[in-house]
Tab-separated table of C-alpha atoms and ligand atoms in Angstrom:
chain	number	residue	atom	x	y	z
A	1	MET	CA	21.101	109.409	13.189
A	2	GLN	CA	24.152	111.679	13.333
A	3	SER	CA	24.436	114.120	16.180
A	4	PHE	CA	24.112	117.826	15.401
A	5	THR	CA	27.209	119.887	14.600
A	6	TYR	CA	26.950	123.498	13.566
A	7	LYS	CA	29.897	122.997	11.177
A	8	GLU	CA	27.847	120.640	8.926
A	9	HIS	CA	24.109	120.771	9.559
A	10	PRO	CA	21.615	123.530	8.798
A	11	HIS	CA	20.957	125.636	11.883
A	12	THR	CA	20.122	129.149	13.117
A	13	ARG	CA	22.431	131.410	15.145
A	14	LYS	CA	21.498	134.283	17.346
A	15	ASN	CA	22.915	137.760	16.753
A	16	LEU	CA	23.768	138.917	20.265
A	17	LEU	CA	23.771	142.583	19.257
A	18	THR	CA	20.307	142.651	17.617
A	19	GLY	CA	18.555	139.622	19.144
A	20	GLU	CA	17.746	138.449	15.616
A	21	TRP	CA	18.492	135.063	14.110
A	22	ILE	CA	20.315	133.961	10.966
A	23	LEU	CA	19.929	130.692	9.038
A	24	VAL	CA	23.256	128.933	8.254
A	25	SER	CA	23.355	126.229	5.563
A	26	PRO	CA	26.924	124.836	5.584
A	27	HIS	CA	26.033	121.866	3.340
A	28	ARG	CA	25.057	124.227	0.480
A	29	THR	CA	28.427	125.713	-0.451
A	30	LYS	CA	28.914	123.584	-3.561
A	31	ARG	CA	25.861	125.099	-5.270
A	32	PRO	CA	26.708	125.850	-8.961
A	33	TRP	CA	26.514	129.491	-10.007
A	34	GLN	CA	25.207	130.619	-13.370
A	35	GLY	CA	23.866	133.932	-12.129
A	36	LYS	CA	25.049	137.495	-12.335
A	37	GLN	CA	28.745	138.275	-12.618
A	38	GLU	CA	29.817	141.710	-11.356
A	39	GLN	CA	32.344	144.013	-13.035
A	40	VAL	CA	35.822	144.053	-11.488
A	41	PRO	CA	36.705	147.685	-10.655
A	42	ASP	CA	39.308	149.356	-12.836
A	43	LEU	CA	42.732	149.465	-11.148
A	44	ASN	CA	44.032	152.368	-13.101
A	45	SER	CA	42.596	155.370	-11.299
A	46	PRO	CA	44.688	158.519	-11.823
A	47	ALA	CA	46.189	160.191	-8.732
A	48	TYR	CA	44.210	163.287	-9.649
A	49	ASP	CA	40.945	163.316	-11.653
A	50	PRO	CA	39.839	166.713	-12.989
A	51	ALA	CA	36.213	165.491	-13.086
A	52	CYS	CA	36.160	164.268	-9.434
A	53	TYR	CA	34.188	166.372	-6.875
A	54	LEU	CA	36.505	165.152	-4.091
A	55	CYS	CA	39.927	165.950	-5.620
A	56	PRO	CA	41.751	169.060	-4.366
A	57	GLY	CA	40.957	172.292	-6.209
A	58	ASN	CA	37.908	170.821	-7.979
A	59	LYS	CA	34.377	172.185	-8.063
A	60	ARG	CA	31.527	170.473	-6.209
A	61	ALA	CA	27.822	170.296	-7.138
A	62	ASP	CA	26.941	173.394	-5.068
A	63	GLY	CA	29.705	175.406	-6.796
A	64	ALA	CA	32.127	175.384	-3.854
A	65	ILE	CA	35.792	174.805	-4.741
A	66	ASN	CA	37.696	172.216	-2.696
A	67	GLU	CA	40.816	173.520	-0.978
A	68	GLN	CA	44.260	172.217	-1.902
A	69	PHE	CA	44.126	170.012	1.205
A	70	ASP	CA	47.004	167.709	2.028
A	71	GLY	CA	45.200	165.299	4.364
A	72	PRO	CA	41.672	164.102	5.126
A	73	PHE	CA	38.933	166.700	4.807
A	74	ALA	CA	35.215	167.146	5.464
A	75	PHE	CA	32.356	169.160	4.014
A	76	THR	CA	28.564	169.229	4.299
A	77	ASN	CA	26.894	166.916	1.774
A	78	ASP	CA	25.497	168.965	-1.097
A	79	PHE	CA	22.647	166.441	-1.443
A	80	ALA	CA	22.103	165.755	2.255
A	81	ALA	CA	19.463	163.242	3.253
A	82	LEU	CA	18.948	165.116	6.547
A	83	LEU	CA	18.596	168.880	6.918
A	84	PRO	CA	19.298	170.947	10.036
A	85	ASP	CA	16.323	173.262	9.642
A	86	SER	CA	13.416	170.988	8.727
A	87	PRO	CA	10.331	172.075	10.781
A	88	GLU	CA	9.500	170.127	13.949
A	89	GLY	CA	6.227	168.212	14.029
A	90	SER	CA	4.336	164.967	13.524
A	91	THR	CA	1.211	163.760	11.742
A	92	ILE	CA	-1.138	160.924	12.549
A	93	ILE	CA	-3.528	159.821	9.806
A	94	GLY	CA	-6.639	157.861	10.801
A	95	ASN	CA	-5.146	156.993	14.191
A	96	LEU	CA	-2.933	154.525	12.365
A	97	LEU	CA	-0.294	156.100	10.124
A	98	GLU	CA	2.474	158.105	11.810
A	99	ALA	CA	5.052	160.502	10.432
A	100	LYS	CA	7.581	162.473	12.466
A	101	SER	CA	9.899	165.226	11.300
A	102	GLU	CA	13.610	164.374	11.383
A	103	ASN	CA	16.448	166.843	11.577
A	104	GLY	CA	20.134	166.290	11.011
A	105	ILE	CA	23.377	167.004	9.246
A	106	CYS	CA	25.203	164.940	6.633
A	107	ARG	CA	28.937	165.324	6.077
A	108	VAL	CA	31.235	163.842	3.467
A	109	ILE	CA	34.748	162.817	4.632
A	110	GLY	CA	37.573	162.543	2.077
A	111	PHE	CA	40.206	160.141	3.390
A	112	SER	CA	43.034	161.464	1.248
A	113	PRO	CA	43.677	164.116	-1.407
A	114	ARG	CA	44.780	161.249	-3.635
A	115	HIS	CA	42.075	159.946	-5.966
A	116	ASP	CA	43.736	156.538	-6.464
A	117	LEU	CA	44.345	155.402	-2.866
A	118	THR	CA	42.081	153.404	-0.561
A	119	LEU	CA	42.367	152.741	3.185
A	120	PRO	CA	44.774	149.743	2.946
A	121	MET	CA	47.112	151.833	0.738
A	122	LEU	CA	47.389	154.669	3.292
A	123	SER	CA	50.193	154.765	5.838
A	124	ILE	CA	49.431	154.330	9.550
A	125	PRO	CA	49.843	158.109	10.253
A	126	GLU	CA	47.483	158.837	7.322
A	127	ILE	CA	44.847	156.467	8.740
A	128	GLU	CA	45.356	157.993	12.198
A	129	ALA	CA	44.571	161.389	10.607
A	130	VAL	CA	41.275	159.948	9.298
A	131	ILE	CA	40.435	158.672	12.802
A	132	GLU	CA	41.258	162.106	14.257
A	133	LEU	CA	38.908	163.736	11.727
A	134	TRP	CA	36.124	161.246	12.613
A	135	CYS	CA	36.601	162.307	16.280
A	136	LYS	CA	36.609	166.046	15.517
A	137	GLU	CA	33.524	165.792	13.324
A	138	PHE	CA	31.727	163.707	15.958
A	139	ILE	CA	32.446	166.251	18.715
A	140	ASP	CA	31.429	169.222	16.495
A	141	LEU	CA	28.164	167.545	15.424
A	142	SER	CA	27.306	166.283	18.905
A	143	ILE	CA	27.039	169.807	20.315
A	144	LYS	CA	24.524	170.883	17.647
A	145	PRO	CA	21.035	171.193	19.141
A	146	GLY	CA	18.816	168.106	18.919
A	147	ILE	CA	21.413	165.619	17.640
A	148	GLN	CA	20.942	162.214	19.295
A	149	TYR	CA	23.033	159.842	17.197
A	150	ILE	CA	26.012	160.112	14.788
A	151	GLN	CA	26.762	157.398	12.250
A	152	VAL	CA	30.275	157.363	10.780
A	153	PHE	CA	30.429	155.065	7.742
A	154	GLU	CA	32.089	154.153	4.477
A	155	ASN	CA	30.291	152.801	1.413
A	156	LYS	CA	33.011	151.395	-0.810
A	157	GLY	CA	32.766	150.206	-4.401
A	158	ALA	CA	30.277	150.722	-7.203
A	159	ILE	CA	28.596	147.430	-6.260
A	160	MET	CA	27.613	149.124	-2.949
A	161	GLY	CA	26.167	152.159	-4.755
A	162	CYS	CA	29.264	154.258	-4.055
A	163	SER	CA	29.313	157.108	-6.551
A	164	ASN	CA	33.046	157.840	-6.729
A	165	PRO	CA	36.282	155.798	-6.293
A	166	HIS	CA	37.968	158.742	-4.544
A	167	PRO	CA	38.460	157.301	-0.979
A	168	HIS	CA	35.714	158.742	1.175
A	169	GLY	CA	33.095	158.072	3.801
A	170	GLN	CA	30.149	159.865	5.251
A	171	ILE	CA	28.771	160.981	8.602
A	172	TRP	CA	25.064	161.356	9.227
A	173	ALA	CA	23.940	163.008	12.478
A	174	SER	CA	20.262	162.596	13.280
A	175	SER	CA	17.676	163.874	15.761
A	176	SER	CA	16.463	160.360	16.513
A	177	ILE	CA	18.190	157.029	17.293
A	178	PRO	CA	18.211	154.802	14.172
A	179	VAL	CA	16.674	151.326	14.262
A	180	GLU	CA	19.923	149.277	14.209
A	181	ILE	CA	21.194	151.312	17.152
A	182	GLN	CA	17.899	150.902	19.046
A	183	LYS	CA	18.228	147.125	18.715
A	184	GLU	CA	21.869	147.096	19.860
A	185	LEU	CA	21.045	149.450	22.733
A	186	THR	CA	18.293	147.154	23.983
A	187	GLN	CA	20.450	144.039	23.819
A	188	GLN	CA	23.537	145.672	25.401
A	189	GLU	CA	21.580	147.365	28.185
A	190	ARG	CA	19.721	144.163	29.019
A	191	TYR	CA	23.028	142.265	29.318
A	192	PHE	CA	24.710	144.973	31.351
A	193	THR	CA	21.817	145.131	33.819
A	194	ALA	CA	21.837	141.357	34.251
A	195	HIS	CA	25.611	140.790	34.457
A	196	GLY	CA	27.281	144.083	35.316
A	197	THR	CA	29.750	143.617	32.416
A	198	SER	CA	29.469	144.576	28.760
A	199	LEU	CA	28.074	142.020	26.334
A	200	LEU	CA	30.910	142.590	23.875
A	201	ASN	CA	33.534	142.307	26.575
A	202	ASP	CA	32.273	138.841	27.514
A	203	TYR	CA	31.808	137.973	23.843
A	204	ILE	CA	35.399	138.818	22.827
A	205	GLN	CA	36.781	136.937	25.854
A	206	LEU	CA	34.913	133.829	24.662
A	207	GLU	CA	36.100	134.293	21.060
A	208	LEU	CA	39.728	134.731	22.242
A	209	GLU	CA	39.469	131.473	24.207
A	210	HIS	CA	38.089	129.536	21.235
A	211	GLN	CA	40.209	131.206	18.479
A	212	GLU	CA	37.819	129.896	15.790
A	213	ARG	CA	36.603	133.184	14.377
A	214	ILE	CA	39.476	135.527	15.394
A	215	LEU	CA	41.508	137.059	12.568
A	216	GLU	CA	43.921	138.958	14.793
A	217	GLU	CA	44.227	140.980	17.980
A	218	ASN	CA	46.559	143.699	19.042
A	219	GLU	CA	47.006	145.403	22.442
A	220	HIS	CA	43.745	147.301	22.154
A	221	PHE	CA	41.456	145.738	19.547
A	222	VAL	CA	40.095	142.365	18.419
A	223	LEU	CA	39.215	141.607	14.796
A	224	LEU	CA	36.856	138.688	14.154
A	225	VAL	CA	34.093	137.221	12.031
A	226	PRO	CA	31.120	137.355	14.405
A	227	PHE	CA	29.439	134.028	15.267
A	228	TRP	CA	26.228	135.451	13.778
A	229	ALA	CA	27.761	137.024	10.628
A	230	THR	CA	25.199	137.397	7.857
A	231	TRP	CA	27.313	138.593	4.946
A	232	PRO	CA	29.885	136.005	3.676
A	233	TYR	CA	33.006	137.859	4.858
A	234	GLU	CA	31.407	140.092	7.468
A	235	THR	CA	33.796	141.185	10.221
A	236	MET	CA	33.737	143.263	13.379
A	237	ILE	CA	36.467	145.240	15.176
A	238	VAL	CA	35.823	145.451	18.932
A	239	SER	CA	37.833	147.554	21.348
A	240	LYS	CA	39.276	145.735	24.347
A	241	ARG	CA	38.391	148.684	26.577
A	242	GLN	CA	34.703	149.421	26.891
A	243	VAL	CA	34.179	152.984	25.638
A	244	ASN	CA	31.199	154.850	24.160
A	245	PHE	CA	32.976	157.051	21.608
A	246	THR	CA	36.029	156.971	19.336
A	247	HIS	CA	37.300	160.264	20.846
A	248	GLU	CA	37.704	158.502	24.196
A	249	PHE	CA	40.545	156.397	22.775
A	250	SER	CA	44.101	157.404	23.743
A	251	ALA	CA	46.665	158.170	21.028
A	252	GLU	CA	48.044	154.664	21.517
A	253	GLU	CA	44.591	153.133	21.054
A	254	LYS	CA	43.991	155.211	17.908
A	255	ASN	CA	47.296	153.968	16.564
A	256	ALA	CA	46.258	150.356	17.276
A	257	LEU	CA	42.897	150.996	15.556
A	258	ALA	CA	44.711	152.390	12.481
A	259	ARG	CA	46.908	149.266	12.332
A	260	ILE	CA	43.967	146.851	12.599
A	261	LEU	CA	41.994	148.835	9.989
A	262	LYS	CA	44.932	148.672	7.584
A	263	ASN	CA	45.383	144.938	8.187
A	264	LEU	CA	41.695	144.150	7.739
A	265	THR	CA	41.295	146.136	4.485
A	266	THR	CA	44.541	144.576	3.170
A	267	ARG	CA	43.199	141.084	3.994
A	268	TYR	CA	39.995	141.951	2.151
A	269	ASP	CA	41.728	143.222	-1.009
A	270	ASN	CA	44.107	140.249	-1.005
A	271	LEU	CA	41.245	137.707	-0.725
A	272	PHE	CA	40.011	138.105	-4.305
A	273	GLN	CA	42.856	140.384	-5.467
A	274	VAL	CA	40.503	143.271	-6.051
A	275	SER	CA	39.570	146.523	-4.343
A	276	PHE	CA	37.116	144.796	-1.954
A	277	PRO	CA	33.698	146.528	-1.681
A	278	TYR	CA	31.871	146.887	1.622
A	279	SER	CA	29.713	149.067	3.796
A	280	ALA	CA	31.467	149.676	7.087
A	281	GLY	CA	30.541	151.830	10.045
A	282	ILE	CA	31.416	152.652	13.627
A	283	HIS	CA	28.747	151.970	16.229
A	284	GLN	CA	29.161	154.526	19.002
A	285	ALA	CA	26.740	155.216	21.817
A	286	PRO	CA	23.930	157.775	21.361
A	287	VAL	CA	25.328	161.298	21.855
A	288	GLN	CA	23.819	161.918	25.315
A	289	THR	CA	25.329	158.765	26.865
A	290	SER	CA	27.730	159.509	29.693
A	291	GLY	CA	29.638	157.174	31.982
A	292	ARG	CA	29.540	153.423	31.764
A	293	THR	CA	26.397	151.809	30.430
A	294	GLY	CA	26.006	148.651	28.380
A	295	TRP	CA	27.317	150.320	25.181
A	296	HIS	CA	30.666	148.979	23.892
A	297	TRP	CA	32.446	150.592	20.899
A	298	HIS	CA	32.638	148.427	17.791
A	299	MET	CA	32.881	148.691	14.018
A	300	HIS	CA	31.038	146.517	11.467
A	301	PHE	CA	32.204	145.604	7.967
A	302	TYR	CA	29.538	144.183	5.606
A	303	PRO	CA	31.068	143.137	2.272
A	304	PRO	CA	28.755	141.802	-0.460
A	305	LEU	CA	31.180	139.489	-2.316
A	306	LEU	CA	30.651	135.741	-1.983
A	307	ARG	CA	32.969	133.436	-3.961
A	308	SER	CA	35.099	135.670	-6.175
A	309	ALA	CA	35.545	139.258	-7.256
A	310	THR	CA	32.571	138.867	-9.583
A	311	VAL	CA	30.031	136.821	-7.556
A	312	LYS	CA	28.000	138.803	-5.101
A	313	LYS	CA	25.709	137.536	-2.373
A	314	PHE	CA	22.104	138.602	-2.893
A	315	MET	CA	19.950	139.225	0.149
A	316	VAL	CA	16.769	138.276	-1.652
A	317	GLY	CA	13.926	135.755	-1.641
A	318	TYR	CA	13.889	133.953	1.703
A	319	GLU	CA	16.233	136.537	3.162
A	320	MET	CA	13.847	139.401	2.364
A	321	LEU	CA	10.696	137.545	3.214
A	322	ALA	CA	11.652	135.328	6.124
A	323	ASN	CA	15.185	135.212	7.542
A	324	PRO	CA	18.737	136.141	6.456
A	325	GLN	CA	20.663	133.069	5.348
A	326	ARG	CA	24.296	132.181	4.538
A	327	ASP	CA	26.090	129.188	3.019
A	328	ILE	CA	29.801	129.376	3.875
A	329	THR	CA	30.174	129.242	7.645
A	330	PRO	CA	31.597	132.195	9.629
A	331	GLU	CA	34.371	129.840	10.797
A	332	TRP	CA	35.398	129.010	7.196
A	333	ALA	CA	35.289	132.706	6.233
A	334	ALA	CA	37.463	133.545	9.261
A	335	GLU	CA	40.002	130.919	8.239
A	336	GLN	CA	40.273	132.345	4.720
A	337	LEU	CA	40.748	135.936	5.945
A	338	ARG	CA	43.148	134.872	8.708
A	339	LYS	CA	45.537	133.223	6.278
A	340	MET	CA	45.752	136.238	3.956
A	341	PRO	CA	49.191	137.880	3.850
A	342	LEU	CA	49.429	141.406	5.224
A	343	ASP	CA	51.490	142.642	2.256
A	344	TYR	CA	49.312	144.223	-0.392
A	345	TYR	CA	48.784	141.880	-3.360
A	346	ARG	CA	50.004	144.347	-5.998
A	347	THR	CA	52.537	147.095	-6.269
A	348	LEU	CA	51.024	150.269	-4.829
A	349	PRO	CA	50.862	153.458	-6.875
A	350	ALA	CA	53.737	155.920	-6.305
A	351	SER	CA	53.139	157.852	-3.101
A	352	THR	CA	53.357	161.330	-4.596
A	353	ILE	CA	51.329	162.927	-7.359
B	401	H2U	P1	28.737	157.840	-1.776
B	401	H2U	O1	29.580	157.505	-0.588
B	401	H2U	O2	27.484	157.061	-1.794
B	401	H2U	O3	29.504	157.799	-3.053
B	401	H2U	O4	28.264	159.331	-1.569
B	401	H2U	C1	29.073	160.469	-1.739
B	401	H2U	C2	28.254	161.631	-1.311
B	401	H2U	O5	28.808	162.825	-1.875
B	401	H2U	C3	26.806	161.554	-1.764
B	401	H2U	O6	25.981	161.464	-0.640
B	401	H2U	C4	27.758	163.733	-2.078
B	401	H2U	C5	26.586	162.881	-2.523
B	401	H2U	O7	25.365	163.457	-2.113
B	401	H2U	N1	28.195	164.735	-3.051
B	401	H2U	C6	28.389	166.050	-2.646
B	401	H2U	O8	28.153	166.348	-1.476
B	401	H2U	N2	28.831	166.985	-3.499
B	401	H2U	C7	29.110	166.728	-4.836
B	401	H2U	O9	29.564	167.624	-5.510
B	401	H2U	C8	28.813	165.402	-5.399
B	401	H2U	C9	28.396	164.344	-4.430
B	402	ZN	ZN1	39.216	162.463	-6.782
């Protein structure tokens, strides 16, 4: 009987941030694929699209006209999932079924006036401007009455349900703490109480020692494939300094974050030579948090692609009914992303309209 090695044999891994487990099946990577092939996104977006609701000067669904902005910009979502003035209250049906009212604000963030650029194509100062806008929006939303949590995120690519190639993200501010955040709060608080240090601080120290899943680090951030990654090329950016909120970062730290964001999204696009789809988001502490608790700033990237630009991982079957599962190991995925060049794989569109 061979002895167990997590590089070869089926096993489960614990997600330190949620306390949940993932099934890893490294022996299964040679499975043939005759399933669905996705469309590769069109590369030839125009710099300005008269039909786009995010391009400067164009009309949005509510009739508002976008300004002739020359940097990132924000507006309230015309089809917001959360509304600021929904009545307070709750209902219990038959002592069993519960419903609670939820208030909030949804914002849309355009990353650039240019329709044809994505994050890896922006310059460092342009990405820094996006980070500054994330901070400003967060601060403005956090002082609105009743807001408890603010999720900054980007849904990129039609495969992720993104409605428009114009580079953009969203911010949803809610009157309750969402479930993923509740799980991460519990795990991080428990660790902090037991050890007096942050879970992610100790985790990145361990990863930096082993160097198996690290893609890169700079003075202020670490980029890695987490040990418990569920999506094939899932990654996480973790700040070296334990902070609750993005606006706590110094100008130098924001510059380092812009550089690591550009490098990560370049690695992603270079991997399959395509505009790489993902859902990404910043996990900041709940709004009321002050001082040092267990929370540690980090950002998740969840890309759906598996083996090529056209083969997507499906979270179905066993994953929906029992346990998330992956074939390629996080270590192998990290190796592929680590060896990607940091020069963009194709000539970028001209920088002016
Ligand atoms: P996606 O990131 O999923 O593409 O969402 C873009 C958001 O833009 C979406 O939530 C909003 C949609 O409600 N939107 C507007 O606010 N105004 C518009 O004119 C069209 C789309
Ligand atoms: Zn546009």
